[in-house]
GROMACS .gro file of C-alpha atoms in nm:
model
   45
    1MET     CA    1   0.000   0.000   0.000
    2GLY     CA    2   0.118   0.351  -0.075
    3SER     CA    3   0.156   0.585   0.219
    4LYS     CA    4  -0.089   0.833   0.064
    5LEU     CA    5  -0.361   0.566   0.047
    6ASP     CA    6  -0.289   0.470   0.408
    7ILE     CA    7  -0.344   0.830   0.518
    8ILE     CA    8  -0.670   0.856   0.322
    9TYR     CA    9  -0.789   0.523   0.463
   10ARG     CA   10  -0.705   0.623   0.819
   11ASP     CA   11  -0.887   0.953   0.771
   12PHE     CA   12  -1.188   0.765   0.636
   13GLN     CA   13  -1.187   0.529   0.935
   14GLN     CA   14  -1.188   0.821   1.178
   15HIS     CA   15  -1.482   0.981   0.997
   16ALA     CA   16  -1.671   0.651   0.983
   17ASN     CA   17  -1.633   0.605   1.359
   18GLY     CA   18  -1.744   0.962   1.416
   19TRP     CA   19  -2.055   0.912   1.201
   20LYS     CA   20  -2.138   0.587   1.381
   21SER     CA   21  -2.144   0.756   1.722
   22PHE     CA   22  -2.330   1.053   1.570
   23TYR     CA   23  -2.606   0.827   1.440
   24GLN     CA   24  -2.627   0.641   1.773
   25THR     CA   25  -2.678   0.976   1.945
   26VAL     CA   26  -2.947   1.076   1.693
   27ASP     CA   27  -3.121   0.739   1.745
   28LEU     CA   28  -3.123   0.789   2.120
   29PHE     CA   29  -3.250   1.145   2.079
   30SER     CA   30  -3.537   1.038   1.849
   31ILE     CA   31  -3.638   0.762   2.094
   32VAL     CA   32  -3.654   1.020   2.376
   33ILE     CA   33  -3.851   1.263   2.159
   34SER     CA   34  -4.102   1.000   2.047
   35GLY     CA   35  -4.140   0.892   2.411
   36LEU     CA   36  -4.222   1.250   2.509
   37MET     CA   37  -4.468   1.283   2.220
   38TYR     CA   38  -4.635   0.957   2.324
   39LYS     CA   39  -4.680   1.080   2.680
   40LYS     CA   40  -4.816   1.413   2.558
   41ASN     CA   41  -5.064   1.257   2.315
   42PHE     CA   42  -5.197   0.995   2.555
   43GLY     CA   43  -5.184   1.204   2.871
   44ILE     CA   44  -4.946   0.972   3.054
   45GLY     CA   45  -4.717   1.127   3.312
   0.00000   0.00000   0.00000
């Protein structure tokens, strides 16, 4: 492997890991939001 490709690949890996945690956070956030909406709509809590 050329060193330039290695650098690009490493950069890509870092971004991929960042996106993964970003999407996990968004998933968690949407679950919380839908839970709040559910409570509001059905008068629970």
